[in-house]
PDB file of C-alpha atoms in Angstrom:
ATOM      1  CA  MET A 193      -0.272   0.457  -0.265  1.00 84.00           C
ATOM      2  CA  ALA A 194       1.019   3.549  -0.703  1.00 93.00           C
ATOM      3  CA  THR A 195      -0.148   6.981   0.469  1.00 96.00           C
ATOM      4  CA  ALA A 196      -0.629  10.475  -0.844  1.00 97.00           C
ATOM      5  CA  THR A 197      -1.597  12.888   1.139  1.00 98.00           C
ATOM      6  CA  SER A 198      -4.479  14.898   0.556  1.00 98.00           C
ATOM      7  CA  ARG A 199      -4.479  19.352   0.483  1.00 97.00           C
ATOM      8  CA  ASP A 200      -5.860  19.367   3.908  1.00 97.00           C
ATOM      9  CA  GLY A 201      -3.279  16.780   4.774  1.00 98.00           C
ATOM     10  CA  THR A 202      -5.881  13.601   5.536  1.00 98.00           C
ATOM     11  CA  ARG A 203      -3.697  10.978   4.299  1.00 98.00           C
ATOM     12  CA  ILE A 204      -5.227   8.468   1.803  1.00 98.00           C
ATOM     13  CA  GLY A 205      -4.405   5.275   1.280  1.00 98.00           C
ATOM     14  CA  PHE A 206      -3.641   3.655  -2.326  1.00 98.00           C
ATOM     15  CA  GLU A 207      -2.190   0.476  -4.288  1.00 97.00           C
ATOM     16  CA  GLN A 208      -1.068   0.412  -8.008  1.00 96.00           C
ATOM     17  CA  THR A 209      -0.768  -3.064 -10.114  1.00 96.00           C
ATOM     18  CA  GLY A 210      -0.093  -3.950 -13.465  1.00 97.00           C
ATOM     19  CA  THR A 211       1.372  -2.226 -16.110  1.00 95.00           C
ATOM     20  CA  GLY A 212       0.435   0.404 -18.856  1.00 96.00           C
ATOM     21  CA  PRO A 213      -1.366   3.051 -18.961  1.00 96.00           C
ATOM     22  CA  THR A 214      -2.842   4.293 -15.304  1.00 97.00           C
ATOM     23  CA  LEU A 215      -6.570   3.965 -14.685  1.00 98.00           C
ATOM     24  CA  VAL A 216      -7.683   4.983 -11.173  1.00 98.00           C
ATOM     25  CA  LEU A 217     -10.982   3.706  -9.932  1.00 98.00           C
ATOM     26  CA  VAL A 218     -13.654   5.085  -7.987  1.00 98.00           C
ATOM     27  CA  ASP A 219     -15.419   3.671  -5.406  1.00 98.00           C
ATOM     28  CA  ALA A 220     -19.623   3.651  -5.207  1.00 97.00           C
ATOM     29  CA  ALA A 221     -21.147   4.113  -1.152  1.00 97.00           C
ATOM     30  CA  GLY A 222     -19.558   1.765   0.956  1.00 95.00           C
ATOM     31  CA  GLY A 223     -16.998   0.655  -1.092  1.00 96.00           C
ATOM     32  CA  PHE A 224     -13.295   0.641  -0.721  1.00 96.00           C
ATOM     33  CA  ARG A 225     -10.013  -1.370  -1.449  1.00 96.00           C
ATOM     34  CA  GLU A 226     -10.444  -4.450   0.732  1.00 94.00           C
ATOM     35  CA  PHE A 227     -14.811  -4.398   0.303  1.00 95.00           C
ATOM     36  CA  GLY A 228     -16.279  -4.518  -2.948  1.00 93.00           C
ATOM     37  CA  PRO A 229     -15.527  -5.026  -6.431  1.00 96.00           C
ATOM     38  CA  MET A 230     -13.619  -3.054  -7.463  1.00 97.00           C
ATOM     39  CA  LYS A 231      -9.785  -5.567  -6.238  1.00 97.00           C
ATOM     40  CA  SER A 232     -10.864  -7.845  -7.952  1.00 97.00           C
ATOM     41  CA  LEU A 233     -11.962  -6.023 -11.531  1.00 98.00           C
ATOM     42  CA  ALA A 234      -8.561  -4.261 -10.483  1.00 98.00           C
ATOM     43  CA  GLU A 235      -6.966  -7.551 -10.823  1.00 97.00           C
ATOM     44  CA  HIS A 236      -8.399  -8.014 -13.928  1.00 98.00           C
ATOM     45  CA  LEU A 237      -7.518  -5.245 -15.761  1.00 98.00           C
ATOM     46  CA  ALA A 238      -3.768  -5.487 -14.616  1.00 97.00           C
ATOM     47  CA  GLY A 239      -2.353  -7.360 -17.951  1.00 95.00           C
ATOM     48  CA  ARG A 240      -4.026  -4.156 -19.786  1.00 96.00           C
ATOM     49  CA  PHE A 241      -2.788  -0.776 -17.538  1.00 97.00           C
ATOM     50  CA  THR A 242      -1.586   0.868 -14.896  1.00 97.00           C
ATOM     51  CA  VAL A 243      -4.264   0.240 -12.022  1.00 98.00           C
ATOM     52  CA  VAL A 244      -5.048   2.229  -9.524  1.00 98.00           C
ATOM     53  CA  ILE A 245      -7.959   1.688  -6.242  1.00 98.00           C
ATOM     54  CA  TYR A 246      -8.218   3.506  -3.087  1.00 98.00           C
ATOM     55  CA  ASP A 247     -10.330   4.549  -0.230  1.00 98.00           C
ATOM     56  CA  ARG A 248     -11.900   6.822  -0.038  1.00 98.00           C
ATOM     57  CA  ARG A 249     -11.938   8.715   3.077  1.00 98.00           C
ATOM     58  CA  GLY A 250     -13.427   8.195   5.964  1.00 98.00           C
ATOM     59  CA  ARG A 251     -13.343   4.296   5.224  1.00 97.00           C
ATOM     60  CA  GLY A 252     -10.425   1.132   4.712  1.00 96.00           C
ATOM     61  CA  GLU A 253      -6.902   3.055   5.266  1.00 96.00           C
ATOM     62  CA  SER A 254      -7.592   6.908   5.074  1.00 98.00           C
ATOM     63  CA  GLY A 255      -8.581   9.150   7.312  1.00 98.00           C
ATOM     64  CA  ASP A 256     -11.523  11.507   7.597  1.00 97.00           C
ATOM     65  CA  THR A 257     -10.627  14.600   8.442  1.00 97.00           C
ATOM     66  CA  GLN A 258     -13.589  16.858   9.628  1.00 96.00           C
ATOM     67  CA  PRO A 259     -15.481  19.114   8.388  1.00 96.00           C
ATOM     68  CA  TYR A 260     -16.861  17.199   5.010  1.00 97.00           C
ATOM     69  CA  ALA A 261     -17.064  18.784   2.029  1.00 97.00           C
ATOM     70  CA  VAL A 262     -17.510  17.666  -1.419  1.00 98.00           C
ATOM     71  CA  GLU A 263     -14.197  19.177  -2.902  1.00 98.00           C
ATOM     72  CA  ARG A 264     -11.985  17.547   0.012  1.00 98.00           C
ATOM     73  CA  GLU A 265     -13.650  13.988  -2.265  1.00 98.00           C
ATOM     74  CA  VAL A 266     -12.307  15.987  -5.599  1.00 98.00           C
ATOM     75  CA  GLU A 267      -8.411  16.917  -4.223  1.00 98.00           C
ATOM     76  CA  ASP A 268      -8.130  13.384  -2.805  1.00 98.00           C
ATOM     77  CA  LEU A 269      -8.998  12.264  -6.249  1.00 98.00           C
ATOM     78  CA  ALA A 270      -6.574  15.112  -7.822  1.00 98.00           C
ATOM     79  CA  ALA A 271      -3.711  13.704  -4.283  1.00 98.00           C
ATOM     80  CA  VAL A 272      -4.061  10.284  -5.854  1.00 98.00           C
ATOM     81  CA  ILE A 273      -3.682  10.617  -9.013  1.00 98.00           C
ATOM     82  CA  GLU A 274      -0.770  13.043  -8.937  1.00 97.00           C
ATOM     83  CA  GLY A 275       0.698   9.536  -6.305  1.00 95.00           C
ATOM     84  CA  ALA A 276       0.239   7.304  -8.830  1.00 94.00           C
ATOM     85  CA  GLY A 277       2.876   9.130 -10.873  1.00 91.00           C
ATOM     86  CA  GLY A 278       0.430  11.685 -13.289  1.00 86.00           C
ATOM     87  CA  PRO A 279      -2.789  12.064 -16.240  1.00 95.00           C
ATOM     88  CA  ALA A 280      -4.968   8.885 -15.474  1.00 97.00           C
ATOM     89  CA  PHE A 281      -7.622   7.801 -17.268  1.00 98.00           C
ATOM     90  CA  VAL A 282     -11.316   7.193 -14.352  1.00 98.00           C
ATOM     91  CA  HIS A 283     -13.462   4.963 -14.069  1.00 98.00           C
ATOM     92  CA  GLY A 284     -16.029   5.822 -11.565  1.00 98.00           C
ATOM     93  CA  PHE A 285     -19.226   3.148  -9.921  1.00 98.00           C
ATOM     94  CA  SER A 286     -22.836   4.765  -8.900  1.00 97.00           C
ATOM     95  CA  SER A 287     -21.218   7.991  -6.821  1.00 97.00           C
ATOM     96  CA  GLY A 288     -18.091   7.251  -7.490  1.00 98.00           C
ATOM     97  CA  ALA A 289     -18.817   8.216 -11.145  1.00 98.00           C
ATOM     98  CA  ALA A 290     -20.649  12.338  -9.587  1.00 98.00           C
ATOM     99  CA  LEU A 291     -17.278  11.833  -8.266  1.00 98.00           C
ATOM    100  CA  ALA A 292     -15.219  11.205 -11.551  1.00 98.00           C
ATOM    101  CA  LEU A 293     -17.066  14.116 -13.270  1.00 98.00           C
ATOM    102  CA  LEU A 294     -16.378  16.409 -10.918  1.00 98.00           C
ATOM    103  CA  GLY A 295     -12.993  15.048 -11.283  1.00 98.00           C
ATOM    104  CA  ALA A 296     -13.046  16.314 -14.465  1.00 98.00           C
ATOM    105  CA  VAL A 297     -14.740  19.349 -14.190  1.00 98.00           C
ATOM    106  CA  ALA A 298     -12.261  20.565 -11.978  1.00 98.00           C
ATOM    107  CA  GLY A 299      -9.571  20.157 -13.559  1.00 97.00           C
ATOM    108  CA  LEU A 300      -7.523  16.915 -12.929  1.00 98.00           C
ATOM    109  CA  PRO A 301      -5.695  15.582 -15.080  1.00 98.00           C
ATOM    110  CA  ILE A 302      -8.584  13.092 -16.242  1.00 98.00           C
ATOM    111  CA  SER A 303      -7.678  12.065 -20.009  1.00 97.00           C
ATOM    112  CA  MET A 304     -11.049   9.376 -20.579  1.00 98.00           C
ATOM    113  CA  LEU A 305     -13.654   8.547 -18.648  1.00 98.00           C
ATOM    114  CA  SER A 306     -15.856   5.406 -17.720  1.00 98.00           C
ATOM    115  CA  LEU A 307     -19.034   5.221 -15.526  1.00 98.00           C
ATOM    116  CA  LEU A 308     -21.282   2.536 -14.084  1.00 98.00           C
ATOM    117  CA  GLU A 309     -24.755   3.679 -13.806  1.00 98.00           C
ATOM    118  CA  PRO A 310     -24.114   7.288 -12.081  1.00 97.00           C
ATOM    119  CA  PRO A 311     -27.689   7.857  -9.610  1.00 94.00           C
ATOM    120  CA  ILE A 312     -28.036  10.734 -11.310  1.00 93.00           C
ATOM    121  CA  THR A 313     -30.954  13.173 -11.791  1.00 89.00           C
ATOM    122  CA  LEU A 314     -31.890  16.016 -14.470  1.00 85.00           C
ATOM    123  CA  ASP A 315     -35.235  16.034 -14.701  1.00 75.00           C
ATOM    124  CA  LYS A 316     -36.235  16.586 -11.060  1.00 66.00           C
ATOM    125  CA  PRO A 317     -35.229  18.341  -8.084  1.00 63.00           C
ATOM    126  CA  SER A 318     -32.558  15.897  -6.475  1.00 61.00           C
ATOM    127  CA  GLN A 319     -33.316  14.213  -3.008  1.00 59.00           C
ATOM    128  CA  GLU A 320     -29.820  13.293  -1.750  1.00 62.00           C
ATOM    129  CA  GLY A 321     -29.451  16.190   0.173  1.00 68.00           C
ATOM    130  CA  GLU A 322     -32.631  14.998   2.613  1.00 91.00           C
ATOM    131  CA  LEU A 323     -31.077  12.162   2.538  1.00 94.00           C
ATOM    132  CA  ALA A 324     -27.663  12.718   3.674  1.00 95.00           C
ATOM    133  CA  ALA A 325     -29.632  14.712   6.575  1.00 95.00           C
ATOM    134  CA  GLU A 326     -31.622  11.646   7.038  1.00 96.00           C
ATOM    135  CA  ILE A 327     -28.098   9.535   7.543  1.00 97.00           C
ATOM    136  CA  ASP A 328     -26.207  12.376   9.697  1.00 97.00           C
ATOM    137  CA  ALA A 329     -29.170  12.785  12.098  1.00 97.00           C
ATOM    138  CA  LEU A 330     -29.468   8.900  12.359  1.00 98.00           C
ATOM    139  CA  VAL A 331     -25.472   8.109  13.150  1.00 98.00           C
ATOM    140  CA  ALA A 332     -25.532  11.082  15.525  1.00 98.00           C
ATOM    141  CA  ALA A 333     -28.073   9.752  17.715  1.00 98.00           C
ATOM    142  CA  GLY A 334     -26.455   6.296  18.059  1.00 98.00           C
ATOM    143  CA  ARG A 335     -27.926   4.203  15.111  1.00 97.00           C
ATOM    144  CA  ARG A 336     -25.593   3.772  12.422  1.00 97.00           C
ATOM    145  CA  ALA A 337     -27.298  -0.038  11.267  1.00 95.00           C
ATOM    146  CA  ASP A 338     -30.715   2.446  11.204  1.00 95.00           C
ATOM    147  CA  ALA A 339     -28.816   4.308   9.019  1.00 97.00           C
ATOM    148  CA  VAL A 340     -27.087   1.760   6.915  1.00 96.00           C
ATOM    149  CA  GLU A 341     -30.620  -0.075   6.476  1.00 94.00           C
ATOM    150  CA  HIS A 342     -31.930   3.729   5.557  1.00 95.00           C
ATOM    151  CA  PHE A 343     -30.325   4.479   3.084  1.00 95.00           C
ATOM    152  CA  HIS A 344     -30.125   1.714   0.908  1.00 93.00           C
ATOM    153  CA  THR A 345     -34.067   1.288   1.146  1.00 92.00           C
ATOM    154  CA  SER A 346     -33.841   5.411  -0.108  1.00 92.00           C
ATOM    155  CA  ILE A 347     -32.381   4.642  -3.204  1.00 91.00           C
ATOM    156  CA  GLY A 348     -34.389   1.877  -4.646  1.00 90.00           C
ATOM    157  CA  VAL A 349     -31.826  -1.344  -4.042  1.00 90.00           C
ATOM    158  CA  PRO A 350     -34.129  -4.392  -4.067  1.00 89.00           C
ATOM    159  CA  PRO A 351     -35.625  -5.302  -0.675  1.00 89.00           C
ATOM    160  CA  GLU A 352     -34.676  -8.680  -0.691  1.00 86.00           C
ATOM    161  CA  MET A 353     -31.606  -7.055  -1.961  1.00 86.00           C
ATOM    162  CA  THR A 354     -31.206  -5.914   1.464  1.00 85.00           C
ATOM    163  CA  ALA A 355     -33.065  -7.813   3.526  1.00 83.00           C
ATOM    164  CA  GLY A 356     -31.760  -9.309   5.841  1.00 83.00           C
ATOM    165  CA  ILE A 357     -28.803  -7.064   5.656  1.00 87.00           C
ATOM    166  CA  ARG A 358     -27.841  -6.598   9.264  1.00 88.00           C
ATOM    167  CA  GLN A 359     -26.476 -10.268   9.811  1.00 89.00           C
ATOM    168  CA  ALA A 360     -24.801 -10.429   7.653  1.00 91.00           C
ATOM    169  CA  PRO A 361     -21.198 -10.929   7.641  1.00 93.00           C
ATOM    170  CA  PHE A 362     -19.594  -7.949   6.776  1.00 93.00           C
ATOM    171  CA  PHE A 363     -22.071  -5.686   8.353  1.00 94.00           C
ATOM    172  CA  PRO A 364     -20.373  -4.331  11.493  1.00 94.00           C
ATOM    173  CA  MET A 365     -17.969  -2.976   8.629  1.00 95.00           C
ATOM    174  CA  LEU A 366     -20.545  -0.909   7.220  1.00 95.00           C
ATOM    175  CA  GLU A 367     -21.892  -0.012  11.111  1.00 96.00           C
ATOM    176  CA  GLY A 368     -18.381   1.132  11.024  1.00 96.00           C
ATOM    177  CA  ILE A 369     -18.810   3.480   7.937  1.00 97.00           C
ATOM    178  CA  ALA A 370     -22.550   4.840   7.856  1.00 98.00           C
ATOM    179  CA  HIS A 371     -21.567   8.234   7.934  1.00 98.00           C
ATOM    180  CA  THR A 372     -19.936   8.264   4.478  1.00 98.00           C
ATOM    181  CA  LEU A 373     -22.972   7.763   3.118  1.00 98.00           C
ATOM    182  CA  ALA A 374     -23.934  10.560   3.337  1.00 97.00           C
ATOM    183  CA  TYR A 375     -21.184  11.958   1.685  1.00 98.00           C
ATOM    184  CA  ASP A 376     -22.257  10.268  -1.375  1.00 97.00           C
ATOM    185  CA  SER A 377     -25.655  11.372  -1.101  1.00 96.00           C
ATOM    186  CA  ARG A 378     -23.866  14.885  -1.311  1.00 96.00           C
ATOM    187  CA  MET A 379     -21.663  13.848  -4.232  1.00 96.00           C
ATOM    188  CA  THR A 380     -24.590  12.755  -5.677  1.00 95.00           C
ATOM    189  CA  GLU A 381     -26.335  16.463  -5.427  1.00 93.00           C
ATOM    190  CA  ALA A 382     -23.135  18.121  -6.193  1.00 94.00           C
ATOM    191  CA  VAL A 383     -23.358  17.335 -10.148  1.00 95.00           C
ATOM    192  CA  SER A 384     -25.797  19.344 -12.024  1.00 93.00           C
ATOM    193  CA  PRO A 385     -26.475  19.186 -15.666  1.00 94.00           C
ATOM    194  CA  ALA A 386     -24.277  22.416 -15.895  1.00 94.00           C
ATOM    195  CA  THR A 387     -21.411  19.604 -14.768  1.00 95.00           C
ATOM    196  CA  LEU A 388     -22.172  17.615 -17.705  1.00 97.00           C
ATOM    197  CA  ARG A 389     -21.885  20.303 -20.091  1.00 96.00           C
ATOM    198  CA  SER A 390     -18.318  20.634 -18.950  1.00 97.00           C
ATOM    199  CA  VAL A 391     -16.588  17.983 -19.140  1.00 98.00           C
ATOM    200  CA  VAL A 392     -15.157  18.028 -22.074  1.00 96.00           C
ATOM    201  CA  VAL A 393     -12.958  14.272 -22.119  1.00 97.00           C
ATOM    202  CA  PRO A 394     -14.502  11.495 -24.196  1.00 98.00           C
ATOM    203  CA  THR A 395     -16.787   9.803 -22.045  1.00 98.00           C
ATOM    204  CA  LEU A 396     -18.122   6.708 -21.313  1.00 98.00           C
ATOM    205  CA  VAL A 397     -21.961   6.080 -19.621  1.00 98.00           C
ATOM    206  CA  ILE A 398     -22.327   2.128 -19.258  1.00 98.00           C
ATOM    207  CA  SER A 399     -25.893   0.840 -17.837  1.00 98.00           C
ATOM    208  CA  SER A 400     -26.912  -3.319 -17.124  1.00 98.00           C
ATOM    209  CA  GLU A 401     -29.531  -4.403 -18.809  1.00 97.00           C
ATOM    210  CA  SER A 402     -31.201  -6.413 -15.489  1.00 97.00           C
ATOM    211  CA  SER A 403     -30.919  -2.605 -12.945  1.00 97.00           C
ATOM    212  CA  ASP A 404     -34.104  -1.097 -13.129  1.00 95.00           C
ATOM    213  CA  GLU A 405     -35.430   1.312 -15.251  1.00 95.00           C
ATOM    214  CA  ARG A 406     -34.922   4.727 -13.437  1.00 93.00           C
ATOM    215  CA  LEU A 407     -30.887   3.725 -13.090  1.00 96.00           C
ATOM    216  CA  ARG A 408     -31.004   2.841 -17.102  1.00 96.00           C
ATOM    217  CA  GLY A 409     -32.038   6.353 -17.972  1.00 96.00           C
ATOM    218  CA  TRP A 410     -30.030   7.766 -15.774  1.00 96.00           C
ATOM    219  CA  ALA A 411     -27.464   6.622 -17.365  1.00 97.00           C
ATOM    220  CA  GLN A 412     -29.036   7.054 -20.604  1.00 97.00           C
ATOM    221  CA  GLY A 413     -29.544  10.197 -19.651  1.00 96.00           C
ATOM    222  CA  THR A 414     -26.076  11.185 -18.389  1.00 97.00           C
ATOM    223  CA  ALA A 415     -24.439  10.088 -21.335  1.00 98.00           C
ATOM    224  CA  ALA A 416     -27.110  12.195 -24.023  1.00 97.00           C
ATOM    225  CA  ALA A 417     -26.310  15.686 -21.072  1.00 97.00           C
ATOM    226  CA  LEU A 418     -22.232  15.416 -21.693  1.00 98.00           C
ATOM    227  CA  PRO A 419     -20.791  16.323 -25.013  1.00 97.00           C
ATOM    228  CA  GLN A 420     -18.706  12.948 -25.535  1.00 97.00           C
ATOM    229  CA  GLY A 421     -20.305  10.925 -23.711  1.00 98.00           C
ATOM    230  CA  ARG A 422     -21.662   7.533 -25.044  1.00 98.00           C
ATOM    231  CA  HIS A 423     -23.451   4.683 -23.797  1.00 98.00           C
ATOM    232  CA  LEU A 424     -23.158   1.165 -23.500  1.00 98.00           C
ATOM    233  CA  THR A 425     -25.893  -1.492 -22.326  1.00 98.00           C
ATOM    234  CA  LEU A 426     -24.581  -4.675 -20.933  1.00 98.00           C
ATOM    235  CA  LYS A 427     -25.436  -7.715 -20.286  1.00 98.00           C
ATOM    236  CA  GLY A 428     -24.883  -7.611 -16.000  1.00 97.00           C
ATOM    237  CA  GLU A 429     -27.273  -7.428 -13.152  1.00 96.00           C
ATOM    238  CA  TRP A 430     -29.172  -5.129 -10.438  1.00 95.00           C
ATOM    239  CA  HIS A 431     -26.171  -1.806 -10.601  1.00 96.00           C
ATOM    240  CA  GLY A 432     -23.804  -4.657 -11.876  1.00 96.00           C
ATOM    241  CA  VAL A 433     -21.939  -5.586 -14.056  1.00 98.00           C
ATOM    242  CA  SER A 434     -19.937  -8.293 -13.796  1.00 97.00           C
ATOM    243  CA  ASP A 435     -15.280  -8.229 -14.795  1.00 97.00           C
ATOM    244  CA  ASP A 436     -15.485 -10.678 -17.607  1.00 97.00           C
ATOM    245  CA  VAL A 437     -17.860  -9.063 -19.248  1.00 98.00           C
ATOM    246  CA  LEU A 438     -17.233  -5.041 -17.638  1.00 98.00           C
ATOM    247  CA  VAL A 439     -13.421  -5.565 -18.898  1.00 98.00           C
ATOM    248  CA  PRO A 440     -13.341  -5.865 -22.798  1.00 98.00           C
ATOM    249  CA  ALA A 441     -15.717  -3.100 -22.933  1.00 98.00           C
ATOM    250  CA  LEU A 442     -13.462  -0.844 -20.521  1.00 98.00           C
ATOM    251  CA  ALA A 443     -10.379  -1.407 -22.415  1.00 97.00           C
ATOM    252  CA  GLU A 444     -11.302  -1.517 -25.470  1.00 97.00           C
ATOM    253  CA  PHE A 445     -12.534   2.248 -24.677  1.00 98.00           C
ATOM    254  CA  PHE A 446      -9.668   3.662 -23.490  1.00 97.00           C
ATOM    255  CA  LEU A 447      -7.159   1.700 -25.396  1.00 94.00           C
ATOM    256  CA  ARG A 448      -8.790   3.768 -28.224  1.00 88.00           C
ATOM    257  CA  GLY A 449      -7.446   6.422 -26.132  1.00 73.00           C
ATOM    258  CA  VAL A 450      -3.378   5.808 -26.956  1.00 70.00           C
ATOM    259  CA  ALA A 451      -3.513   3.675 -29.991  1.00 58.00           C
TER     260      ALA A 451
END
């Protein structure tokens, strides 16, 4: 593991593997290097890229300097890209896709983007600010387990996927980072139509054919609003695409940028 120091002094843990152009993977809500899809995805991409995965602030080996602001996470991503050696491709999943977009608009050295189902609502006001406040209140009251469950229910995770989550062996870990779910809600809310119009790099927006209409529609709308956006539907599960399907699509897209 390596570390980068963000602008506010926060320590950000990251690691890189493989050879080739640098590709940074940005996790979704609740994900970090030791939990979620990015470690496996990095292993499968490492034959073609120098792949970087990192712990977003408040998770894993990264610090959590207060007060929180979305801008601090953009600075974290900047520090990771710099620590990895400079310009990079960036792939973001869900709220991590929102962070990737904000990084591109902020002028980070990102040459191409891929986004897996960014939860970005363009046709009506976002409710993410209210959700963030509700999570903050539950955490402040010591109800971290309720905060985790409330977040998953509020973002539309199917009931069959949330059933029994409190009995899952990884649930204590999710409780420990419950406060960061409010960070993700604020991250998503920070992306506006103006944000998308300001992203000038080629961007691939991916959705799973097995996701609900809402998620697929958000992906399509995001791609249409981006100056160089392209939408691609892949075979997958609800809000996810397996490595064996996702890796070839990412490799084909990004490697065109170095051809």
